[in-house]
């Protein structure tokens, strides 16, 4: 059973939603406190699942040449996204446990890390789409 295509959309949507909640929390002075932390935790969970199912399914493929390079770029960006999203989660958890509200500088630091995460998840999605739509990886041929 092919699970990777099922799970890959969750980290993208959840991380983007957490980013939006982070901004809303800051603007509304913590009215939606911990909403971003909850959504971010789900994003990290689904990122782990998506990365693991992708690694399992990639082992079944024997890709070389340009196709192998695109797969490597896809995996590298996915791993970097997983690292950054976990870092954002750990920082957000620490802030939530240590203080009542975050300062502007802490907020800006989080935003920078979120933007880096959004860059990596976008690149991961780009190379994943390239694998599917240009090279036909995972598409059954009749």
PDB file of C-alpha atoms in Angstrom:
ATOM      1  CA  UNK A   1       0.000   0.000   0.000  1.00  0.00           C
ATOM      2  CA  UNK A   2       1.288   3.443  -0.904  1.00  0.00           C
ATOM      3  CA  UNK A   3       1.009   5.636   2.212  1.00  0.00           C
ATOM      4  CA  UNK A   4       3.385   8.497   1.453  1.00  0.00           C
ATOM      5  CA  UNK A   5       1.009  10.409  -0.882  1.00  0.00           C
ATOM      6  CA  UNK A   6      -1.679  10.245   1.800  1.00  0.00           C
ATOM      7  CA  UNK A   7       0.444  11.818   4.549  1.00  0.00           C
ATOM      8  CA  UNK A   8       2.533  14.401   2.668  1.00  0.00           C
ATOM      9  CA  UNK A   9      -0.206  17.018   2.548  1.00  0.00           C
ATOM     10  CA  UNK A  10      -0.686  17.217   6.313  1.00  0.00           C
ATOM     11  CA  UNK A  11       2.709  18.753   7.222  1.00  0.00           C
ATOM     12  CA  UNK A  12       2.312  21.373   4.496  1.00  0.00           C
ATOM     13  CA  UNK A  13      -1.150  22.466   5.593  1.00  0.00           C
ATOM     14  CA  UNK A  14      -0.562  22.163   9.321  1.00  0.00           C
ATOM     15  CA  UNK A  15       2.764  24.034   9.334  1.00  0.00           C
ATOM     16  CA  UNK A  16       1.238  26.841   7.263  1.00  0.00           C
ATOM     17  CA  UNK A  17      -1.751  26.969   9.609  1.00  0.00           C
ATOM     18  CA  UNK A  18       0.550  27.073  12.655  1.00  0.00           C
ATOM     19  CA  UNK A  19       2.395  30.003  11.067  1.00  0.00           C
ATOM     20  CA  UNK A  20      -0.893  31.871  10.611  1.00  0.00           C
ATOM     21  CA  UNK A  21      -1.975  31.066  14.189  1.00  0.00           C
ATOM     22  CA  UNK A  22       1.390  32.344  15.447  1.00  0.00           C
ATOM     23  CA  UNK A  23       0.737  35.713  13.849  1.00  0.00           C
ATOM     24  CA  UNK A  24      -2.878  35.783  15.097  1.00  0.00           C
ATOM     25  CA  UNK A  25      -1.749  34.900  18.636  1.00  0.00           C
ATOM     26  CA  UNK A  26       0.755  37.743  18.653  1.00  0.00           C
ATOM     27  CA  UNK A  27      -1.663  40.313  17.217  1.00  0.00           C
ATOM     28  CA  UNK A  28      -4.506  39.358  19.579  1.00  0.00           C
ATOM     29  CA  UNK A  29      -2.155  39.263  22.590  1.00  0.00           C
ATOM     30  CA  UNK A  30      -2.435  35.534  23.213  1.00  0.00           C
ATOM     31  CA  UNK A  31      -6.204  35.343  22.829  1.00  0.00           C
ATOM     32  CA  UNK A  32      -5.651  32.087  20.909  1.00  0.00           C
ATOM     33  CA  UNK A  33      -2.870  30.984  23.246  1.00  0.00           C
ATOM     34  CA  UNK A  34      -1.322  27.616  22.380  1.00  0.00           C
ATOM     35  CA  UNK A  35      -3.323  27.203  19.160  1.00  0.00           C
ATOM     36  CA  UNK A  36      -0.118  27.381  17.131  1.00  0.00           C
ATOM     37  CA  UNK A  37       1.587  24.941  19.516  1.00  0.00           C
ATOM     38  CA  UNK A  38      -1.175  22.372  19.064  1.00  0.00           C
ATOM     39  CA  UNK A  39      -1.213  22.668  15.269  1.00  0.00           C
ATOM     40  CA  UNK A  40       2.597  22.703  15.173  1.00  0.00           C
ATOM     41  CA  UNK A  41       2.763  19.494  17.216  1.00  0.00           C
ATOM     42  CA  UNK A  42       0.455  17.806  14.706  1.00  0.00           C
ATOM     43  CA  UNK A  43       2.624  19.124  11.877  1.00  0.00           C
ATOM     44  CA  UNK A  44       5.746  17.579  13.412  1.00  0.00           C
ATOM     45  CA  UNK A  45       3.951  14.270  13.990  1.00  0.00           C
ATOM     46  CA  UNK A  46       2.746  14.093  10.390  1.00  0.00           C
ATOM     47  CA  UNK A  47       6.164  15.240   9.138  1.00  0.00           C
ATOM     48  CA  UNK A  48       7.756  12.240  10.834  1.00  0.00           C
ATOM     49  CA  UNK A  49       5.141   9.911   9.358  1.00  0.00           C
ATOM     50  CA  UNK A  50       5.501  11.438   5.874  1.00  0.00           C
ATOM     51  CA  UNK A  51       9.304  11.227   5.990  1.00  0.00           C
ATOM     52  CA  UNK A  52       9.290   7.630   7.170  1.00  0.00           C
ATOM     53  CA  UNK A  53       6.714   6.441   4.638  1.00  0.00           C
ATOM     54  CA  UNK A  54       8.664   8.291   1.934  1.00  0.00           C
ATOM     55  CA  UNK A  55      11.934   6.628   2.963  1.00  0.00           C
ATOM     56  CA  UNK A  56      10.305   3.192   2.969  1.00  0.00           C
ATOM     57  CA  UNK A  57       8.758   3.719  -0.461  1.00  0.00           C
ATOM     58  CA  UNK A  58      11.963   5.246  -1.884  1.00  0.00           C
ATOM     59  CA  UNK A  59      13.881   2.080  -0.967  1.00  0.00           C
ATOM     60  CA  UNK A  60      11.554   0.101  -3.223  1.00  0.00           C
ATOM     61  CA  UNK A  61      12.518   2.287  -6.188  1.00  0.00           C
ATOM     62  CA  UNK A  62      15.805   1.972  -7.995  1.00  0.00           C
ATOM     63  CA  UNK A  63      16.284   5.451  -9.345  1.00  0.00           C
ATOM     64  CA  UNK A  64      19.403   6.772 -11.020  1.00  0.00           C
ATOM     65  CA  UNK A  65      20.513   9.721 -13.129  1.00  0.00           C
ATOM     66  CA  UNK A  66      18.367  12.848 -13.087  1.00  0.00           C
ATOM     67  CA  UNK A  67      15.535  11.008 -11.388  1.00  0.00           C
ATOM     68  CA  UNK A  68      17.829   9.925  -8.557  1.00  0.00           C
ATOM     69  CA  UNK A  69      19.076  13.514  -8.140  1.00  0.00           C
ATOM     70  CA  UNK A  70      15.532  14.853  -7.891  1.00  0.00           C
ATOM     71  CA  UNK A  71      14.660  12.180  -5.312  1.00  0.00           C
ATOM     72  CA  UNK A  72      17.762  13.109  -3.299  1.00  0.00           C
ATOM     73  CA  UNK A  73      16.820  16.798  -3.378  1.00  0.00           C
ATOM     74  CA  UNK A  74      13.278  15.887  -2.301  1.00  0.00           C
ATOM     75  CA  UNK A  75      14.569  13.836   0.629  1.00  0.00           C
ATOM     76  CA  UNK A  76      17.157  16.425   1.704  1.00  0.00           C
ATOM     77  CA  UNK A  77      14.598  19.223   1.760  1.00  0.00           C
ATOM     78  CA  UNK A  78      12.128  17.001   3.630  1.00  0.00           C
ATOM     79  CA  UNK A  79      14.765  16.235   6.270  1.00  0.00           C
ATOM     80  CA  UNK A  80      15.655  19.925   6.591  1.00  0.00           C
ATOM     81  CA  UNK A  81      11.957  20.774   6.965  1.00  0.00           C
ATOM     82  CA  UNK A  82      11.565  18.099   9.636  1.00  0.00           C
ATOM     83  CA  UNK A  83      14.558  19.534  11.499  1.00  0.00           C
ATOM     84  CA  UNK A  84      13.310  23.141  11.282  1.00  0.00           C
ATOM     85  CA  UNK A  85       9.718  22.284  12.209  1.00  0.00           C
ATOM     86  CA  UNK A  86      10.960  20.308  15.228  1.00  0.00           C
ATOM     87  CA  UNK A  87      13.175  23.251  16.191  1.00  0.00           C
ATOM     88  CA  UNK A  88      10.207  25.643  15.925  1.00  0.00           C
ATOM     89  CA  UNK A  89       8.095  23.247  18.000  1.00  0.00           C
ATOM     90  CA  UNK A  90      10.756  22.940  20.713  1.00  0.00           C
ATOM     91  CA  UNK A  91      11.226  26.721  20.834  1.00  0.00           C
ATOM     92  CA  UNK A  92       7.474  27.325  20.958  1.00  0.00           C
ATOM     93  CA  UNK A  93       7.051  24.694  23.694  1.00  0.00           C
ATOM     94  CA  UNK A  94       9.848  26.268  25.725  1.00  0.00           C
ATOM     95  CA  UNK A  95       8.308  29.727  25.351  1.00  0.00           C
ATOM     96  CA  UNK A  96       4.864  28.422  26.308  1.00  0.00           C
ATOM     97  CA  UNK A  97       6.187  26.733  29.432  1.00  0.00           C
ATOM     98  CA  UNK A  98       8.472  29.579  30.544  1.00  0.00           C
ATOM     99  CA  UNK A  99       6.549  32.769  29.928  1.00  0.00           C
ATOM    100  CA  UNK A 100       3.062  34.132  29.752  1.00  0.00           C
ATOM    101  CA  UNK A 101       3.505  36.002  26.468  1.00  0.00           C
ATOM    102  CA  UNK A 102       6.309  36.325  23.984  1.00  0.00           C
ATOM    103  CA  UNK A 103       8.196  39.527  23.280  1.00  0.00           C
ATOM    104  CA  UNK A 104       8.501  41.065  19.854  1.00  0.00           C
ATOM    105  CA  UNK A 105      12.058  39.731  19.461  1.00  0.00           C
ATOM    106  CA  UNK A 106      11.037  36.175  20.312  1.00  0.00           C
ATOM    107  CA  UNK A 107       8.089  36.519  17.952  1.00  0.00           C
ATOM    108  CA  UNK A 108      10.400  37.684  15.152  1.00  0.00           C
ATOM    109  CA  UNK A 109      12.779  34.778  15.819  1.00  0.00           C
ATOM    110  CA  UNK A 110       9.871  32.347  15.535  1.00  0.00           C
ATOM    111  CA  UNK A 111       8.698  34.019  12.332  1.00  0.00           C
ATOM    112  CA  UNK A 112      12.175  33.701  10.797  1.00  0.00           C
ATOM    113  CA  UNK A 113      12.252  29.983  11.638  1.00  0.00           C
ATOM    114  CA  UNK A 114       8.713  29.548  10.304  1.00  0.00           C
ATOM    115  CA  UNK A 115       9.713  31.228   7.033  1.00  0.00           C
ATOM    116  CA  UNK A 116      12.745  28.945   6.719  1.00  0.00           C
ATOM    117  CA  UNK A 117      10.448  25.977   7.365  1.00  0.00           C
ATOM    118  CA  UNK A 118       7.995  27.201   4.747  1.00  0.00           C
ATOM    119  CA  UNK A 119      10.867  27.499   2.275  1.00  0.00           C
ATOM    120  CA  UNK A 120      11.960  23.908   2.892  1.00  0.00           C
ATOM    121  CA  UNK A 121       8.441  22.473   2.796  1.00  0.00           C
ATOM    122  CA  UNK A 122       7.796  24.341  -0.468  1.00  0.00           C
ATOM    123  CA  UNK A 123      10.997  22.974  -1.987  1.00  0.00           C
ATOM    124  CA  UNK A 124      10.086  19.478  -0.776  1.00  0.00           C
ATOM    125  CA  UNK A 125       6.657  19.784  -2.396  1.00  0.00           C
ATOM    126  CA  UNK A 126       8.215  21.123  -5.608  1.00  0.00           C
ATOM    127  CA  UNK A 127      10.607  18.181  -5.966  1.00  0.00           C
ATOM    128  CA  UNK A 128       7.864  15.730  -4.969  1.00  0.00           C
ATOM    129  CA  UNK A 129       5.580  17.123  -7.657  1.00  0.00           C
ATOM    130  CA  UNK A 130       8.452  16.938 -10.127  1.00  0.00           C
ATOM    131  CA  UNK A 131       8.922  13.242  -9.301  1.00  0.00           C
ATOM    132  CA  UNK A 132       5.249  12.526  -9.871  1.00  0.00           C
ATOM    133  CA  UNK A 133       4.317  14.786 -12.755  1.00  0.00           C
ATOM    134  CA  UNK A 134       7.545  14.860 -14.778  1.00  0.00           C
ATOM    135  CA  UNK A 135       8.885  11.384 -14.100  1.00  0.00           C
ATOM    136  CA  UNK A 136       5.687   9.483 -13.242  1.00  0.00           C
ATOM    137  CA  UNK A 137       6.979   8.068  -9.970  1.00  0.00           C
ATOM    138  CA  UNK A 138       4.151   6.339  -8.114  1.00  0.00           C
ATOM    139  CA  UNK A 139       1.759   6.433 -11.040  1.00  0.00           C
ATOM    140  CA  UNK A 140       0.541   3.103 -12.331  1.00  0.00           C
ATOM    141  CA  UNK A 141       0.965   2.661 -16.043  1.00  0.00           C
ATOM    142  CA  UNK A 142      -1.863   0.745 -17.752  1.00  0.00           C
TER     143      UNK A 142
END
